Short mmCIF file of C-alpha atoms and ligand atoms in Angstrom, two decimals:
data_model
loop_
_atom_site.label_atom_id
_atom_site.label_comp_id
_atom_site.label_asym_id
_atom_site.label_seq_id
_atom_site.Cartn_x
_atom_site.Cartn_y
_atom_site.Cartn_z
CA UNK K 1194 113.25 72.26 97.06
CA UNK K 1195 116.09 72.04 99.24
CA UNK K 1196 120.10 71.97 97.71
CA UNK K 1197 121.47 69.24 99.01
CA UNK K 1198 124.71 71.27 99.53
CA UNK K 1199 125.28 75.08 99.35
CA UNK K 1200 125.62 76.80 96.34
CA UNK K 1201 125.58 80.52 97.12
CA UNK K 1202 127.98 81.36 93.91
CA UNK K 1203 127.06 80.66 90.77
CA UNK K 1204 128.71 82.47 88.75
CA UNK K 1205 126.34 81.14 85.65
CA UNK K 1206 124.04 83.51 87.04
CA UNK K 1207 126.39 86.45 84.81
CA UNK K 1208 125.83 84.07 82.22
CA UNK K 1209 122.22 83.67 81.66
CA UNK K 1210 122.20 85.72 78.68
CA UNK K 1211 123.91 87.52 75.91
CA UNK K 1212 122.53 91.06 77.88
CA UNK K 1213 123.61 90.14 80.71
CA UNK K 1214 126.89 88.36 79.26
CA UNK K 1215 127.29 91.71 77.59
CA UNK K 1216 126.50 93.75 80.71
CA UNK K 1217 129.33 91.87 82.77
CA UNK K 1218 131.93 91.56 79.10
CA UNK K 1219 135.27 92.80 80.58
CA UNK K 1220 137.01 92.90 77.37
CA UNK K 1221 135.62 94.66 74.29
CA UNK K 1222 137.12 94.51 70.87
CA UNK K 1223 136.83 97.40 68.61
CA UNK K 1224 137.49 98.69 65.20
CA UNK K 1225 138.84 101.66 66.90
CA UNK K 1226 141.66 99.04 67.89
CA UNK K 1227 143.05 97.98 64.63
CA UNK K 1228 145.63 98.96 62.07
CA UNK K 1229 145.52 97.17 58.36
CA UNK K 1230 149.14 96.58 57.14
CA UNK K 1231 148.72 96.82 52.99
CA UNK K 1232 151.68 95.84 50.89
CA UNK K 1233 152.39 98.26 47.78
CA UNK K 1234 154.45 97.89 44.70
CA UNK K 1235 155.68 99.59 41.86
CA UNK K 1236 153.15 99.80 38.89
CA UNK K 1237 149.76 100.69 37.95
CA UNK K 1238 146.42 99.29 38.33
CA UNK K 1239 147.41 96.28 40.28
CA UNK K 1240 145.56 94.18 42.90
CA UNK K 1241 147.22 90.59 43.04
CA UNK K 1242 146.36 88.33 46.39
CA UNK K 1243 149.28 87.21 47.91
CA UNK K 1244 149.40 83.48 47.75
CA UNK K 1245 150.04 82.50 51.30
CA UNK K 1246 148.06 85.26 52.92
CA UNK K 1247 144.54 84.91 51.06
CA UNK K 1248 142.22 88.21 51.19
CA UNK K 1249 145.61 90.07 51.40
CA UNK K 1250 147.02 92.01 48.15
CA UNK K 1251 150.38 93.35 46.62
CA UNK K 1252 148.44 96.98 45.35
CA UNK K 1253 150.18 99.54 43.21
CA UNK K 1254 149.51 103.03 44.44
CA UNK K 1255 146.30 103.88 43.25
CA UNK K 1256 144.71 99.99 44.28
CA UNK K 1257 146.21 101.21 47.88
CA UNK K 1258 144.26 104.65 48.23
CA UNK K 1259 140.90 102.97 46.96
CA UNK K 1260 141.59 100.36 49.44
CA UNK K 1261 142.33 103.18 51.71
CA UNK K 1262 139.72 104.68 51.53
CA UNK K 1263 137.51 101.51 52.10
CA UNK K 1264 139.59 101.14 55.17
CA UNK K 1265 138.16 104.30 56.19
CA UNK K 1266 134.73 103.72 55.99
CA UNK K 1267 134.97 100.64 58.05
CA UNK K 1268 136.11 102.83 60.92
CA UNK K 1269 139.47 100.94 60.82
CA UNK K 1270 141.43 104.34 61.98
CA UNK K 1271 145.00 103.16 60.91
CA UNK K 1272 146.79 101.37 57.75
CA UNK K 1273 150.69 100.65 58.01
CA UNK K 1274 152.36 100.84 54.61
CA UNK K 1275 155.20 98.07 53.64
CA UNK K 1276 156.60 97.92 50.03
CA UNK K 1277 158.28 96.12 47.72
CA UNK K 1278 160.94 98.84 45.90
CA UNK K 1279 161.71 99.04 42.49
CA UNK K 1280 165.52 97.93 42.90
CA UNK K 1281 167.82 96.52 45.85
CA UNK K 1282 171.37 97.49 46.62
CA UNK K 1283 173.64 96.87 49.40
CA UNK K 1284 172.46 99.34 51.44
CA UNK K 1285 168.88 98.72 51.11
CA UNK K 1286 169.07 102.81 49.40
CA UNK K 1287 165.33 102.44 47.95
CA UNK K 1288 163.75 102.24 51.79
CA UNK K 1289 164.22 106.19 51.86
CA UNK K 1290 163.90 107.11 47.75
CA UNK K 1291 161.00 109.76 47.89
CA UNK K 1292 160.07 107.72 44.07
CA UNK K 1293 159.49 104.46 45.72
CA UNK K 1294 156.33 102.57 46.22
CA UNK K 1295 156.22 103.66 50.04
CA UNK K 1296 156.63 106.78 50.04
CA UNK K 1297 154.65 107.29 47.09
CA UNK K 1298 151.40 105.90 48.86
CA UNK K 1299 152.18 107.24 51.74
CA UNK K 1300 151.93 110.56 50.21
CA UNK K 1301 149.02 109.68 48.05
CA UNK K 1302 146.98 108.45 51.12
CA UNK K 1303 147.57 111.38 53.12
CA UNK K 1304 145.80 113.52 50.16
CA UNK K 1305 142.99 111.37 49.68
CA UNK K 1306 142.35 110.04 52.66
CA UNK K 1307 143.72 112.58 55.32
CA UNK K 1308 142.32 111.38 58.20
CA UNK K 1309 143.72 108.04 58.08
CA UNK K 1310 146.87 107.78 60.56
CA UNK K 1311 149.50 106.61 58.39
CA UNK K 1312 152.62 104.18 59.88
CA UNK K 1313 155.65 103.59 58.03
CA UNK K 1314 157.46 100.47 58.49
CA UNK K 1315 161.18 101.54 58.80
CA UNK K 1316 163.28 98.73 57.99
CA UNK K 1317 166.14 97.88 55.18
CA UNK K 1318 165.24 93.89 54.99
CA UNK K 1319 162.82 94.81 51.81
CA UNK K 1320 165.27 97.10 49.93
CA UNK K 1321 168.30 95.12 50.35
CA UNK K 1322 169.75 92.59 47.81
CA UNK K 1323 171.20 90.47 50.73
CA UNK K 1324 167.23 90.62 52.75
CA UNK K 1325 168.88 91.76 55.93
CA UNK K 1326 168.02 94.21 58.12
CA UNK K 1327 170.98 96.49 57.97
CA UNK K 1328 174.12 97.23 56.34
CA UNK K 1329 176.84 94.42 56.45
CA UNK K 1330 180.07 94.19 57.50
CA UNK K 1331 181.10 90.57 56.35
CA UNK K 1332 178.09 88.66 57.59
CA UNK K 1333 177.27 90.58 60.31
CA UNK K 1334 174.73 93.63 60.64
CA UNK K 1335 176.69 96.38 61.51
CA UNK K 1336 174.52 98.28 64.13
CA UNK K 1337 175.93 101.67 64.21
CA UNK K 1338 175.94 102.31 60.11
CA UNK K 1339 172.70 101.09 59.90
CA UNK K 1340 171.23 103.63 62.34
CA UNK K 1341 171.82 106.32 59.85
CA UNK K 1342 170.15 104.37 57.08
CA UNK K 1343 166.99 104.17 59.60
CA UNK K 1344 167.36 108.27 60.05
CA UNK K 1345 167.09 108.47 56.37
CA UNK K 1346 163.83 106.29 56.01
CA UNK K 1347 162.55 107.77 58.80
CA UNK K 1348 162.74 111.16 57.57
CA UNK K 1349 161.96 110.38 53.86
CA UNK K 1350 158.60 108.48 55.53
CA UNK K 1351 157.84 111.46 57.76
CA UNK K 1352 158.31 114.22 54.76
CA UNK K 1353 155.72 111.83 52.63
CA UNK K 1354 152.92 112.64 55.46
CA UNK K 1355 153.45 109.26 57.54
CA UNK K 1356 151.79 110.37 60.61
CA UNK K 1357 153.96 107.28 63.20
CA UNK K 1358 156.85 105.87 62.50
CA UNK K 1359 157.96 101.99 62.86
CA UNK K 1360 161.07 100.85 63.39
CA UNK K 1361 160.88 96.89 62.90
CA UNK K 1362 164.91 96.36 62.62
CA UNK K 1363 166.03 95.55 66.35
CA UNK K 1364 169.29 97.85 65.75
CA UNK K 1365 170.23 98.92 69.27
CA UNK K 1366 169.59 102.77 69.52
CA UNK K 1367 167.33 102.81 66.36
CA UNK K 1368 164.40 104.82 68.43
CA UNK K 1369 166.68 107.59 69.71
CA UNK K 1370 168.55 107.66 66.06
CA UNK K 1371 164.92 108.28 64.51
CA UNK K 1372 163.88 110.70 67.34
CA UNK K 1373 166.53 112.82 66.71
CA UNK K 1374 166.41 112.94 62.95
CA UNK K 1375 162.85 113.59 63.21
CA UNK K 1376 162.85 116.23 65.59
CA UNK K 1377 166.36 118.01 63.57
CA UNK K 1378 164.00 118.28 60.79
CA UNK K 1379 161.28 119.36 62.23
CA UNK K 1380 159.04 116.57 62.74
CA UNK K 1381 158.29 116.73 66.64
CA UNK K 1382 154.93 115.63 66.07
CA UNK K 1383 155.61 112.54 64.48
CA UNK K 1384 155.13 109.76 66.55
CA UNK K 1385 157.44 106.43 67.13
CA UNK K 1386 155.73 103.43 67.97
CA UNK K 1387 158.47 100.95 68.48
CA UNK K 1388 158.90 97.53 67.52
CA UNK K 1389 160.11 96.89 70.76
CA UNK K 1390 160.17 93.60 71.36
CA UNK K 1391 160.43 91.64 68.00
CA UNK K 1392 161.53 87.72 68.18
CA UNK K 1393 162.83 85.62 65.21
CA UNK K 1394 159.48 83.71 64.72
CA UNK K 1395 158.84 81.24 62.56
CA UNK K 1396 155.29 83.10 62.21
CA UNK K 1397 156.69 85.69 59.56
CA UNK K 1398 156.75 83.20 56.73
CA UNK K 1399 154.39 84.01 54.82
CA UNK K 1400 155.06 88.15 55.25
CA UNK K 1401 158.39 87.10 53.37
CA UNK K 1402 157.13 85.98 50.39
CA UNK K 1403 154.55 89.16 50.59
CA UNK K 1404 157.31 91.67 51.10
CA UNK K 1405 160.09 89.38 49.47
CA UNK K 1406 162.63 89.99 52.17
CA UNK K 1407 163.55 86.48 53.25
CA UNK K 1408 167.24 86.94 54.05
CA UNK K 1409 169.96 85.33 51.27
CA UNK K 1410 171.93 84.05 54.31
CA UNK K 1411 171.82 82.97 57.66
CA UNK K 1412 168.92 84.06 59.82
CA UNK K 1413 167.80 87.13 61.69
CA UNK K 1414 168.75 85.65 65.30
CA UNK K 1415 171.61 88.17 66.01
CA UNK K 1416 169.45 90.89 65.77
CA UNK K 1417 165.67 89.83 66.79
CA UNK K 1418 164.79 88.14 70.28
CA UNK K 1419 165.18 84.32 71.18
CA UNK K 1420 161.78 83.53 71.64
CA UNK K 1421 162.45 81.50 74.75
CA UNK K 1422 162.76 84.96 76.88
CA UNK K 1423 160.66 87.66 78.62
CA UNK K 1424 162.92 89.65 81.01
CA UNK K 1425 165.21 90.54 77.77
CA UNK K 1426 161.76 92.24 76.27
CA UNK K 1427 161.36 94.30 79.51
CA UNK K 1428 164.95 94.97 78.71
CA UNK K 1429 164.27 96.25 75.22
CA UNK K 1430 161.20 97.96 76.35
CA UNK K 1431 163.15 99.71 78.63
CA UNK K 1432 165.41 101.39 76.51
CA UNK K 1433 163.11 101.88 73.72
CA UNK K 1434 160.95 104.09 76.21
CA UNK K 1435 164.31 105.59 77.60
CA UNK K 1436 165.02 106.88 73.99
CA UNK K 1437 161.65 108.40 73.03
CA UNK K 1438 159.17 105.79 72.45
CA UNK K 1439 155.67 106.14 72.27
CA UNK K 1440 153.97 102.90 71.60
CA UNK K 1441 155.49 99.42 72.41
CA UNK K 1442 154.91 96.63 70.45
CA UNK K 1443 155.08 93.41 71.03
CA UNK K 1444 155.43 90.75 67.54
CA UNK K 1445 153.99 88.63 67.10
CA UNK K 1446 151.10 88.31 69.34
CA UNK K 1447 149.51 84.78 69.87
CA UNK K 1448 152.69 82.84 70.98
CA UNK K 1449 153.49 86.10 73.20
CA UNK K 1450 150.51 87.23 75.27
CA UNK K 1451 152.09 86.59 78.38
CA UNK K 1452 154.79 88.96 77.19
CA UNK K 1453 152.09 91.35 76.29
CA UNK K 1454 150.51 91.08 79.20
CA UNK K 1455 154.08 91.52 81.16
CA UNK K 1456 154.87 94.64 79.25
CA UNK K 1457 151.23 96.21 79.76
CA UNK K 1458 151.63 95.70 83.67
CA UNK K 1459 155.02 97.54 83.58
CA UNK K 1460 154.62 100.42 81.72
CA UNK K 1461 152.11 103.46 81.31
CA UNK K 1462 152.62 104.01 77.64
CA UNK K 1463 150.06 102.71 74.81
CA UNK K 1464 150.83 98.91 73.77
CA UNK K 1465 150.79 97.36 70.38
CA UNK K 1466 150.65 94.24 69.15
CA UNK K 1467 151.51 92.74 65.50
CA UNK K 1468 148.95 89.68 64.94
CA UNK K 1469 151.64 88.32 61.85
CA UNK K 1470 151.41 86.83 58.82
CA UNK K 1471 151.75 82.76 59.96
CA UNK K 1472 149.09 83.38 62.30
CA UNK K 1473 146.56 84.75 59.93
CA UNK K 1474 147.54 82.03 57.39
CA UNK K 1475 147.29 79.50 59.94
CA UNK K 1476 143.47 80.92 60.45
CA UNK K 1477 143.06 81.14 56.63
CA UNK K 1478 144.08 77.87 55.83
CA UNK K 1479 142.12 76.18 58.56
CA UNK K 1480 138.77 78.08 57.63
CA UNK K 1481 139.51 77.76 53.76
CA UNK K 1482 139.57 73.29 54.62
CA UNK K 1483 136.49 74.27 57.08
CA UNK K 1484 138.02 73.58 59.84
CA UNK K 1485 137.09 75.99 62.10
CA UNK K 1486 134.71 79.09 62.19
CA UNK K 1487 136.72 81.51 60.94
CA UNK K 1488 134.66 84.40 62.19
CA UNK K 1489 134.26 82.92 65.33
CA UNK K 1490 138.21 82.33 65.52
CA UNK K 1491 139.55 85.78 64.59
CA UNK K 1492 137.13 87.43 67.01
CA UNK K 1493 138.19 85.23 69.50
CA UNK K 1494 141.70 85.57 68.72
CA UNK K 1495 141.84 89.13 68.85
CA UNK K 1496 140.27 89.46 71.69
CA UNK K 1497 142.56 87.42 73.43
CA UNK K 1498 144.96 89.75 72.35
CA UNK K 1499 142.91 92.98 73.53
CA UNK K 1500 142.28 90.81 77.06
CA UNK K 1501 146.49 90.49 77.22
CA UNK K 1502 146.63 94.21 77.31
CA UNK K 1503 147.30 95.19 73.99
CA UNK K 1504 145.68 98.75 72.97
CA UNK K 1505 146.60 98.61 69.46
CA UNK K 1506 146.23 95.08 66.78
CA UNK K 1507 147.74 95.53 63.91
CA UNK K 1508 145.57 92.55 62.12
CA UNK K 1509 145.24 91.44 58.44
CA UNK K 1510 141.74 90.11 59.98
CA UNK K 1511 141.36 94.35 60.31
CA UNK K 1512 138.91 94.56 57.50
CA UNK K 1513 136.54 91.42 58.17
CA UNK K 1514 136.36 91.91 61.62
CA UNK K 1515 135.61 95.65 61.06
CA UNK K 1516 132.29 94.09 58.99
CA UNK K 1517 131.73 91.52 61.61
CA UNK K 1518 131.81 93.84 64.12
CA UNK K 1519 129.54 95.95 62.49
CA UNK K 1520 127.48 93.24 62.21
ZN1 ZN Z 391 163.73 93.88 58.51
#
């Protein structure tokens, strides 16, 4: 039978099958790529789901190294610890109190479950009574006074076992601050993987009510990026690799892949991303009102992310799709 026109490409032909579809895949996702953010709090025995982020729990310590070590077995090779302290001051002075929730599990995880790579979140918004960032000078975050808070948490994280450390406050400088208090106590092999280029999103709603650190006043825009702009994140990625970086993130993810995929082109260092709280609600809610496939959708999703050019998600889908992936 004769075409009646030319079709020399057809590019269904790398289609015909999931083999062959597999054979040609250019993007793969892998458990190998994830990091589970767990949320602890003071107390004992406690596992409560966080309201807006269903499958997600506030854990005391010892809920957080049994769901460490469940982590573990999934192949999931990372967890990053946030908590909610035990009191709040001005100063936020709980984020580097070797008693608190944080650095308690952080500690506790490294014993029982050495081989996972532990990364602290280093910020003040969840330890201060005002749920900013930093220290304040009238209504403003003073930069340069809250770098040496950071050094502290840092340090206090590091001397816990945290194998990476995250700085997610946006203070200008924060990465070398943290380098060098790291490296003046020792900790040269402690690694920094910077939140590099963090925007005030709407998407972190629901994480507020998870780590309680929605701010009393005001909002976080004089600190975090204006989401309408990419050549200020090359900026910050810039001087974030200038002062000792070693991964870049990106947060969040979905609303910013061509960000992602502007930082990946531009730099040779390891890129993460931060798939946040309003987008795995979003996903949650959707599924839970069967909306959508929510397999289907988080795979999807997070490959999108992977395809953008992010090495690293740091997902709250982490320990489904580990078990999907597994199959
Ligand atoms: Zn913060």
């Amino acid at each position: 039978m004769e075409n009646s026109f030319e079709q020399k490409l057809r590019p269904r032909r790398m289609r015909i099958n999931e083999n062959v579809r597999a054979m040609v895949r250019e993007t793969n996702i892998s458990v190998k790529d994830f990091v589970y953010p767990i949320f602890v709090v003071p107390g004992e025995n406690i596992k409560e789901e966080i309201p807006s982020m269903p499958g997600c729990y506030h854990l005391s310590v010892d809920k957080a190294v049994e769901l460490a070590r469940e982590i573990s077995a999934l192949g999931i090779p990372s967890v990053e610890v946030f908590g909610l302290p035990e009191y709040k001051d001005a100063i936020g002075s709980s984020a580097w109190d070797m008693t608190s929730p944080v650095q308690r599990a952080i500690q506790a995880i490294k014993a029982k479950v050495p081989e996972l790579v532990i990364v602290g979140d280093v910020c003040l918004c969840q330890y201060t009574d005002h749920g900013h960032c930093g220290e304040l000078c009238g209504h403003y975050v003073d930069n340069d006074a809250t770098l040496k808070h950071l050094q502290k948490v840092a340090v206090s994280q590091a001397e816990a076992g945290a194998d990476m450390i995250a700085p997610s406050d946006m203070m200008d400088g924060r990465v070398a601050a943290i380098r060098q208090a790291l490296d003046d106590k020792g900790f040269i092999n402690t690694s920094i993987m910077s939140y590099a280029v963090k925007y005030a999103s709407g998407y972190y709603g629901p994480f507020r009510d998870a780590a309680d650190s929605a701010p009393q006043f005001g909002d976080r825009r004089a600190y975090q990026m204006d989401p309408a702009n990419s050549r200020e994140a090359m900026k910050e990625v810039e001087l974030d690799l200038a002062e000792g970086a070693d991964i870049i993130m990106v947060k969040p993810a979905l609303a910013y892949l061509d960000v992602v995929r502007q930082v990946r082109d531009s730099i040779n260092r390891p890129v993460a991303v931060y798939n946040v709280s309003g987008e795995y609600a979003m996903v949650k809610a959707a599924a839970a009102n069967g909306w959508i496939d929510e397999k289907r959708i988080v795979l999807e999703t997070l490959t999108s992310m992977k395809r953008a050019g992010a090495d690293i998600i740091i997902t709250y889908h982490a320990i489904d799709a580990a078990k999907w992936l597994r199959g």
